[in-house]
mmCIF file of C-alpha atoms in Angstrom:
data_model
loop_
_atom_site.group_PDB
_atom_site.id
_atom_site.type_symbol
_atom_site.label_atom_id
_atom_site.label_comp_id
_atom_site.label_asym_id
_atom_site.label_seq_id
_atom_site.Cartn_x
_atom_site.Cartn_y
_atom_site.Cartn_z
ATOM 1 C CA MET A 132 221.375 363.935 132.670
ATOM 2 C CA ARG A 133 218.074 363.259 134.329
ATOM 3 C CA ASP A 134 217.654 361.505 137.613
ATOM 4 C CA LEU A 135 215.666 358.294 137.647
ATOM 5 C CA THR A 136 213.988 356.532 140.483
ATOM 6 C CA LEU A 137 213.649 352.781 140.699
ATOM 7 C CA VAL A 138 210.020 351.745 140.648
ATOM 8 C CA GLY A 139 210.399 347.950 140.608
ATOM 9 C CA LEU A 140 210.491 344.974 138.300
ATOM 10 C CA SER A 141 208.261 344.369 135.347
ATOM 11 C CA GLU A 142 205.573 341.736 135.462
ATOM 12 C CA ASP A 143 207.747 339.208 133.655
ATOM 13 C CA LEU A 144 210.672 340.037 135.986
ATOM 14 C CA GLY A 145 212.868 340.703 132.970
ATOM 15 C CA TYR A 146 213.290 344.463 133.425
ATOM 16 C CA ALA A 147 213.876 347.001 136.128
ATOM 17 C CA VAL A 148 211.360 349.881 135.824
ATOM 18 C CA LEU A 149 212.503 353.440 136.545
ATOM 19 C CA ARG A 150 210.711 356.820 136.539
ATOM 20 C CA ASP A 151 211.922 360.402 136.175
ATOM 21 C CA ALA A 152 210.638 363.534 137.905
ATOM 22 C CA GLU A 153 208.025 364.156 135.245
ATOM 23 C CA GLY A 154 206.586 360.650 135.576
ATOM 24 C CA ALA A 155 208.035 359.189 132.411
ATOM 25 C CA ARG A 156 208.886 355.536 132.785
ATOM 26 C CA PHE A 157 212.026 353.754 131.670
ATOM 27 C CA ARG A 158 213.167 350.162 131.813
ATOM 28 C CA VAL A 159 216.552 348.457 132.106
ATOM 29 C CA PRO A 160 217.132 344.731 131.378
ATOM 30 C CA ALA A 161 217.508 342.828 134.649
ATOM 31 C CA ASP A 162 220.504 340.796 133.452
ATOM 32 C CA GLU A 163 223.670 339.518 135.138
ATOM 33 C CA ARG A 164 225.415 342.799 134.635
ATOM 34 C CA LEU A 165 222.753 344.705 136.533
ATOM 35 C CA ARG A 166 222.777 342.138 139.339
ATOM 36 C CA ALA A 167 226.568 342.410 139.654
ATOM 37 C CA PHE A 168 226.213 346.184 139.787
ATOM 38 C CA LEU A 169 223.698 345.943 142.572
ATOM 39 C CA ARG A 170 226.053 343.570 144.490
ATOM 40 C CA ASN A 171 228.925 345.992 143.921
ATOM 41 C CA ASP A 172 230.924 343.146 142.256
ATOM 42 C CA ARG A 173 233.359 345.219 140.224
ATOM 43 C CA ALA A 174 235.454 342.252 139.025
ATOM 44 C CA ARG A 175 232.368 340.623 137.638
ATOM 45 C CA LEU A 176 231.308 343.903 136.043
ATOM 46 C CA GLY A 177 234.689 344.235 134.274
ATOM 47 C CA GLN A 178 234.522 340.691 132.937
ATOM 48 C CA LEU A 179 230.974 341.228 131.702
ATOM 49 C CA GLU A 180 232.084 344.395 129.978
ATOM 50 C CA ILE A 181 234.809 342.532 128.088
ATOM 51 C CA ASP A 182 232.393 339.709 127.236
ATOM 52 C CA MET A 183 230.019 342.192 125.666
ATOM 53 C CA ASP A 184 232.670 344.204 123.837
ATOM 54 C CA SER A 185 235.148 341.446 122.860
ATOM 55 C CA ALA A 186 234.901 338.598 120.401
ATOM 56 C CA LEU A 187 236.952 336.402 122.817
ATOM 57 C CA ARG A 188 236.240 335.306 126.342
ATOM 58 C CA PRO A 189 238.852 335.962 129.072
ATOM 59 C CA ARG A 190 239.670 332.247 129.136
ATOM 60 C CA ASP A 191 240.312 332.288 125.398
ATOM 61 C CA ILE A 192 242.538 335.349 125.758
ATOM 62 C CA GLN A 193 244.686 333.618 128.377
ATOM 63 C CA ALA A 194 244.870 330.412 126.345
ATOM 64 C CA ARG A 195 246.141 332.319 123.323
ATOM 65 C CA ILE A 196 248.744 334.173 125.387
ATOM 66 C CA ARG A 197 249.922 330.884 126.955
ATOM 67 C CA ARG A 198 250.357 329.373 123.478
ATOM 68 C CA GLY A 199 252.814 332.137 122.591
ATOM 69 C CA GLU A 200 250.698 334.889 121.043
ATOM 70 C CA SER A 201 251.431 338.488 121.931
ATOM 71 C CA PRO A 202 248.874 340.750 123.663
ATOM 72 C CA GLU A 203 248.792 342.958 120.573
ATOM 73 C CA SER A 204 247.818 340.096 118.264
ATOM 74 C CA VAL A 205 245.153 338.895 120.690
ATOM 75 C CA ALA A 206 243.768 342.454 120.964
ATOM 76 C CA ASP A 207 243.462 342.594 117.189
ATOM 77 C CA VAL A 208 241.531 339.322 117.116
ATOM 78 C CA ALA A 209 239.315 340.319 120.044
ATOM 79 C CA LYS A 210 238.764 343.802 118.634
ATOM 80 C CA VAL A 211 239.414 345.449 121.973
ATOM 81 C CA PRO A 212 242.171 347.773 123.226
ATOM 82 C CA VAL A 213 245.417 346.196 124.412
ATOM 83 C CA GLU A 214 244.805 347.569 127.906
ATOM 84 C CA LYS A 215 241.736 345.370 128.297
ATOM 85 C CA VAL A 216 243.643 342.302 127.085
ATOM 86 C CA MET A 217 246.488 342.985 129.537
ATOM 87 C CA THR A 218 244.023 342.620 132.396
ATOM 88 C CA TYR A 219 244.029 338.868 131.731
ATOM 89 C CA ALA A 220 247.339 338.500 129.882
ATOM 90 C CA GLY A 221 249.509 339.782 132.745
ATOM 91 C CA PRO A 222 249.494 336.584 134.874
ATOM 92 C CA VAL A 223 250.117 334.402 131.834
ATOM 93 C CA LEU A 224 253.064 336.520 130.687
ATOM 94 C CA ALA A 225 254.552 336.158 134.172
ATOM 95 C CA GLU A 226 254.126 332.382 133.887
ATOM 96 C CA ARG A 227 255.990 332.350 130.571
ATOM 97 C CA GLU A 228 258.862 334.311 132.094
ATOM 98 C CA HIS A 229 258.988 331.925 135.046
ATOM 99 C CA MET A 230 259.263 328.932 132.711
ATOM 100 C CA CYS A 231 262.252 330.534 130.981
ATOM 101 C CA ALA A 232 264.019 330.883 134.335
ATOM 102 C CA ARG A 233 263.297 327.249 135.200
ATOM 103 C CA ALA A 234 264.532 326.067 131.816
ATOM 104 C CA ARG A 235 267.820 327.960 132.196
ATOM 105 C CA ALA A 236 268.490 326.115 135.460
ATOM 106 C CA SER A 237 267.482 322.695 134.087
ATOM 107 C CA THR A 238 269.891 320.085 132.733
ATOM 108 C CA THR A 239 270.514 319.687 129.018
ATOM 109 C CA ARG A 240 270.278 316.324 127.301
ATOM 110 C CA ARG A 241 272.631 316.001 124.341
ATOM 111 C CA ARG A 242 273.062 313.013 122.050
ATOM 112 C CA SER A 243 276.771 313.521 121.441
ATOM 113 C CA SER A 244 277.772 313.984 125.092
ATOM 114 C CA ALA A 245 277.753 311.478 127.936
ATOM 115 C CA GLY A 246 279.483 313.679 130.502
ATOM 116 C CA SER A 247 278.125 315.450 133.536
ATOM 117 C CA ALA A 248 274.876 317.388 133.230
ATOM 118 C CA ILE A 249 275.241 321.116 132.531
ATOM 119 C CA ALA A 250 272.536 323.757 132.917
ATOM 120 C CA LEU A 251 270.908 325.005 129.728
ATOM 121 C CA GLY A 252 271.630 328.645 130.570
ATOM 122 C CA GLU A 253 275.367 328.000 130.939
ATOM 123 C CA LEU A 254 275.607 326.141 127.638
ATOM 124 C CA VAL A 255 273.616 328.737 125.706
ATOM 125 C CA ASP A 256 275.614 331.649 127.130
ATOM 126 C CA ALA A 257 278.884 329.881 126.273
ATOM 127 C CA GLY A 258 277.644 329.174 122.745
ATOM 128 C CA LEU A 259 276.636 332.802 122.237
ATOM 129 C CA ARG A 260 280.043 334.009 123.390
ATOM 130 C CA ALA A 261 281.718 331.564 121.001
ATOM 131 C CA ASP A 262 279.659 333.097 118.172
ATOM 132 C CA GLY A 263 280.708 336.589 119.225
ATOM 133 C CA ALA A 264 277.254 337.516 120.570
ATOM 134 C CA ASP A 265 276.355 339.060 123.911
ATOM 135 C CA PRO A 266 274.339 336.661 126.100
ATOM 136 C CA ASP A 267 272.572 339.626 127.728
ATOM 137 C CA ALA A 268 271.230 340.659 124.321
ATOM 138 C CA ALA A 269 269.482 337.313 123.809
ATOM 139 C CA VAL A 270 265.703 337.313 124.243
ATOM 140 C CA TRP A 271 264.278 334.309 126.087
ATOM 141 C CA ASP A 272 260.624 333.409 125.649
ATOM 142 C CA SER A 273 258.432 330.353 126.160
ATOM 143 C CA TRP A 274 255.045 328.973 125.241
ATOM 144 C CA ARG A 275 253.118 325.877 126.227
ATOM 145 C CA ARG A 276 252.776 322.966 123.819
ATOM 146 C CA GLU A 277 249.795 320.679 123.299
ATOM 147 C CA ASP A 278 251.563 317.799 125.103
ATOM 148 C CA GLY A 279 251.997 319.861 128.298
ATOM 149 C CA ARG A 280 255.700 320.597 127.808
ATOM 150 C CA TRP A 281 257.096 324.031 126.986
ATOM 151 C CA THR A 282 259.068 325.351 124.042
ATOM 152 C CA ILE A 283 261.889 327.676 125.107
ATOM 153 C CA THR A 284 263.044 330.102 122.403
ATOM 154 C CA VAL A 285 266.360 331.960 122.518
ATOM 155 C CA ARG A 286 266.435 334.672 119.868
ATOM 156 C CA VAL A 287 269.478 336.655 118.786
ATOM 157 C CA GLY A 288 268.790 338.770 115.738
ATOM 158 C CA ASP A 289 266.868 336.775 113.142
ATOM 159 C CA GLU A 290 267.977 333.350 114.395
ATOM 160 C CA ALA A 291 265.904 331.473 116.964
ATOM 161 C CA ALA A 292 267.061 328.416 118.896
ATOM 162 C CA ASP A 293 264.221 326.236 120.185
ATOM 163 C CA TYR A 294 264.423 323.823 123.123
ATOM 164 C CA VAL A 295 261.764 321.492 124.533
ATOM 165 C CA PHE A 296 261.531 321.857 128.314
ATOM 166 C CA ASP A 297 259.923 319.204 130.517
ATOM 167 C CA PRO A 298 258.993 320.801 133.879
ATOM 168 C CA PRO A 299 258.441 317.520 135.815
ATOM 169 C CA GLY A 300 261.691 316.016 134.540
ATOM 170 C CA ARG A 301 263.638 319.303 134.816
ATOM 171 C CA TYR A 302 265.517 318.796 131.565
ATOM 172 C CA ALA A 303 265.669 320.464 128.152
ATOM 173 C CA VAL A 304 266.335 318.971 124.713
ATOM 174 C CA PRO A 305 267.450 320.881 121.571
ATOM 175 C CA ASP A 306 264.662 321.047 119.003
ATOM 176 C CA ASN A 307 266.353 322.555 115.932
ATOM 177 C CA ASP A 308 269.801 322.933 114.380
ATOM 178 C CA ALA A 309 270.421 326.366 115.887
ATOM 179 C CA ALA A 310 269.683 325.020 119.366
ATOM 180 C CA ARG A 311 271.976 322.018 118.899
ATOM 181 C CA ARG A 312 274.806 324.230 117.657
ATOM 182 C CA LEU A 313 274.555 326.564 120.651
ATOM 183 C CA VAL A 314 274.872 323.749 123.196
ATOM 184 C CA GLY A 315 277.471 321.788 121.218
ATOM 185 C CA ASP A 316 275.173 318.891 120.391
ATOM 186 C CA VAL A 317 276.860 318.142 117.049
ATOM 187 C CA GLU A 318 277.525 314.543 116.027
ATOM 188 C CA PRO A 319 281.147 313.815 115.042
ATOM 189 C CA PRO A 320 281.694 313.297 111.294
ATOM 190 C CA ALA A 321 281.938 309.742 110.060
ATOM 191 C CA ASP A 322 285.498 308.444 109.579
ATOM 192 C CA THR A 323 285.865 307.679 105.868
ATOM 193 C CA SER A 324 289.620 307.079 105.873
ATOM 194 C CA ASP A 325 291.093 303.991 104.221
ATOM 195 C CA MET A 326 292.185 302.593 107.587
ATOM 196 C CA ALA A 327 288.666 302.897 109.049
ATOM 197 C CA ILE A 328 287.158 301.161 106.021
ATOM 198 C CA ALA A 329 289.759 298.371 106.167
ATOM 199 C CA THR A 330 289.094 297.877 109.874
ATOM 200 C CA ALA A 331 285.342 297.660 109.297
ATOM 201 C CA VAL A 332 285.814 295.091 106.512
ATOM 202 C CA ALA A 333 288.267 292.986 108.523
ATOM 203 C CA ALA A 334 286.038 292.867 111.586
ATOM 204 C CA PRO A 335 284.081 289.591 111.632
ATOM 205 C CA SER A 336 280.372 290.124 111.445
ATOM 206 C CA ASP A 337 279.678 286.814 113.194
ATOM 207 C CA PRO A 338 282.535 286.002 115.610
ATOM 208 C CA LEU A 339 283.180 282.401 116.475
ATOM 209 C CA VAL A 340 282.111 281.287 119.891
ATOM 210 C CA ALA A 341 284.926 279.754 121.906
ATOM 211 C CA PRO A 342 284.173 276.302 123.283
ATOM 212 C CA THR A 343 283.345 276.343 126.952
ATOM 213 C CA ALA A 344 284.704 273.988 129.561
ATOM 214 C CA GLY A 345 282.706 270.824 129.996
ATOM 215 C CA ALA A 346 281.097 271.055 126.567
ATOM 216 C CA PRO A 347 279.877 267.752 125.046
ATOM 217 C CA ASP A 348 282.320 266.008 122.702
ATOM 218 C CA ALA A 349 281.758 264.856 119.173
ATOM 219 C CA ASP A 350 279.720 261.889 120.408
ATOM 220 C CA LEU A 351 276.698 264.127 120.683
ATOM 221 C CA ASP A 352 276.761 264.788 116.932
ATOM 222 C CA GLU A 353 276.590 261.087 115.943
ATOM 223 C CA PRO A 354 273.276 259.936 114.475
ATOM 224 C CA GLY A 355 272.565 257.262 117.074
ATOM 225 C CA VAL A 356 272.994 259.471 120.114
ATOM 226 C CA THR A 357 270.008 261.470 121.294
ATOM 227 C CA SER A 358 271.052 262.599 124.734
ATOM 228 C CA LEU A 359 274.082 263.328 126.865
ATOM 229 C CA LYS A 360 273.253 260.366 129.083
ATOM 230 C CA GLN A 361 273.536 257.918 126.175
ATOM 231 C CA ALA A 362 276.836 259.444 125.068
ATOM 232 C CA ARG A 363 278.301 259.036 128.538
ATOM 233 C CA ALA A 364 277.061 255.427 128.719
ATOM 234 C CA ARG A 365 278.762 254.608 125.410
ATOM 235 C CA ARG A 366 282.029 256.152 126.519
ATOM 236 C CA ALA A 367 281.960 254.288 129.864
ATOM 237 C CA MET A 368 281.325 250.982 128.060
ATOM 238 C CA ALA A 369 284.220 251.641 125.688
ATOM 239 C CA GLN A 370 286.563 252.406 128.571
ATOM 240 C CA ASP A 371 285.479 249.228 130.410
ATOM 241 C CA GLN A 372 286.232 247.192 127.287
ATOM 242 C CA LEU A 373 289.712 248.688 126.986
ATOM 243 C CA MET A 374 290.425 247.857 130.636
ATOM 244 C CA LEU A 375 289.106 244.323 130.124
ATOM 245 C CA ASP A 376 291.380 243.822 127.102
ATOM 246 C CA ALA A 377 294.342 244.973 129.149
ATOM 247 C CA GLU A 378 293.565 242.582 132.036
ATOM 248 C CA THR A 379 292.604 239.463 130.059
ATOM 249 C CA GLY A 380 295.036 239.950 127.211
ATOM 250 C CA MET A 381 292.240 239.840 124.642
ATOM 251 C CA PRO A 382 293.234 241.510 121.397
ATOM 252 C CA GLY A 383 291.537 244.780 120.626
ATOM 253 C CA ARG A 384 291.057 246.350 117.230
ATOM 254 C CA PRO A 385 294.065 245.753 114.944
ATOM 255 C CA VAL A 386 296.583 248.541 114.799
ATOM 256 C CA ALA A 387 296.298 248.696 111.034
ATOM 257 C CA ASP A 388 292.639 249.649 111.359
ATOM 258 C CA ARG A 389 293.554 252.598 113.529
ATOM 259 C CA ASP A 390 296.328 253.992 111.381
ATOM 260 C CA GLY A 391 293.910 256.075 109.318
ATOM 261 C CA LEU A 392 292.352 257.746 112.342
ATOM 262 C CA ASP A 393 293.479 261.085 113.703
ATOM 263 C CA ALA A 394 295.776 261.082 116.666
ATOM 264 C CA ASP A 395 293.278 262.986 118.787
ATOM 265 C CA ALA A 396 290.236 260.902 117.795
ATOM 266 C CA GLU A 397 288.870 258.478 120.342
ATOM 267 C CA PRO A 398 288.839 254.725 119.482
ATOM 268 C CA THR A 399 285.590 253.434 118.034
ATOM 269 C CA VAL A 400 284.228 250.276 119.673
ATOM 270 C CA ASP A 401 281.554 247.943 118.356
ATOM 271 C CA LEU A 402 278.933 247.887 121.090
ATOM 272 C CA GLU A 403 277.478 244.464 120.214
ATOM 273 C CA GLU A 404 280.925 242.821 120.052
ATOM 274 C CA THR A 405 281.905 244.462 123.304
ATOM 275 C CA ALA A 406 278.750 243.277 125.040
ATOM 276 C CA GLU A 407 279.321 239.676 123.846
ATOM 277 C CA GLN A 408 282.920 239.764 125.057
ATOM 278 C CA VAL A 409 281.870 241.147 128.417
ATOM 279 C CA ARG A 410 279.191 238.471 128.850
ATOM 280 C CA ALA A 411 281.586 235.714 127.743
ATOM 281 C CA ALA A 412 284.298 236.897 130.077
ATOM 282 C CA SER A 413 281.843 237.287 132.898
ATOM 283 C CA GLY A 414 280.403 233.805 132.241
ATOM 284 C CA GLY A 415 283.843 232.153 132.151
ATOM 285 C CA ASP A 416 284.928 233.828 135.349
ATOM 286 C CA ALA A 417 281.705 232.797 137.088
ATOM 287 C CA ALA A 418 282.043 229.099 136.027
ATOM 288 C CA GLU A 419 285.678 228.959 137.142
ATOM 289 C CA SER A 420 284.727 230.538 140.462
ATOM 290 C CA ARG A 421 281.926 227.993 141.072
ATOM 291 C CA SER A 422 284.238 225.045 140.232
ATOM 292 C CA ARG A 423 286.886 226.342 142.609
ATOM 293 C CA LYS A 424 284.325 226.672 145.396
ATOM 294 C CA ARG A 425 283.086 223.119 144.857
ATOM 295 C CA ARG A 426 286.649 221.739 145.081
ATOM 296 C CA ASP A 427 287.459 223.709 148.195
ATOM 297 C CA ARG A 428 284.234 222.813 150.025
ATOM 298 C CA ARG A 429 284.451 219.618 152.211
ATOM 299 C CA ARG A 430 282.121 216.821 151.207
ATOM 300 C CA VAL A 431 279.420 215.903 153.765
ATOM 301 C CA PRO A 432 278.431 212.124 153.797
ATOM 302 C CA SER A 433 274.819 211.246 153.215
ATOM 303 C CA TRP A 434 272.597 209.360 155.729
ATOM 304 C CA ASP A 435 272.908 206.051 153.860
ATOM 305 C CA GLU A 436 276.662 206.313 153.899
ATOM 306 C CA ILE A 437 276.627 206.895 157.629
ATOM 307 C CA MET A 438 274.320 203.880 158.285
ATOM 308 C CA PHE A 439 275.664 201.422 155.747
ATOM 309 C CA GLY A 440 279.063 202.813 154.930
ATOM 310 C CA ARG A 441 280.417 204.085 151.662
ATOM 311 C CA ALA A 442 280.287 201.777 148.685
ATOM 312 C CA ASP A 443 283.933 202.247 147.766
ATOM 313 C CA THR A 444 285.158 201.305 151.273
#
């Protein structure tokens, strides 16, 4: 290996010019890699080396690892050794492991259970024991979804149970049948017995509404009534007429006309006839009252009678 001495930059500043002991000149591209070398920036040098040798950028490598790919598969796509991929995959793999631990401690939302919240790890371990499997043999893994949540996978043998974990909400939801079976999220079978069917048929689909206290009576349903105020006015007038009949001895509606009515039905009163009777009774009472007042009041003599005396005296 020959020693080279730096002469300077080329005229276009695109190359570094070097010279050996015999005077032969060499040039090296003055690119970012050379500048990082001169600054002794080893991290930048390593990244530039991967950029030049790999088909994927470091950011792309981490994104693939975060979406659940293995370092080996990413190394095959990038066409670089696995050791170079692990330089950037290590922090992301630690993040995936951390999400599994958080999901195990989170609550589990189940459709068929309304009891107290139970941690996902406890339910999964209990389900594995019920199946005769060792919870310590289960492999937990996670990967980030497009919506920002994480899929938690519990694998025992060839079967994988998937759960959707929401980090802000700190809860997990079963995402496939294997996951629901492990945590006991199984809907009860429908009751198809004869008694259940008979009960469903007998149950009224549209139950009757019980009348409430103070509800309007049948007067509101008559054609001529348009408001509660009018109905009350009609009832008050009918009651006044009945009281007037009782006081004055005026005959009401014949009993024979009321025989066909229900016992609970209210008597029907002709409003025009009632009004005439009320006016007639009121007029008669007023005339009798005025006549009585005139008889009781003492007569005052006029001026002529005082001066000339009364004619009949």
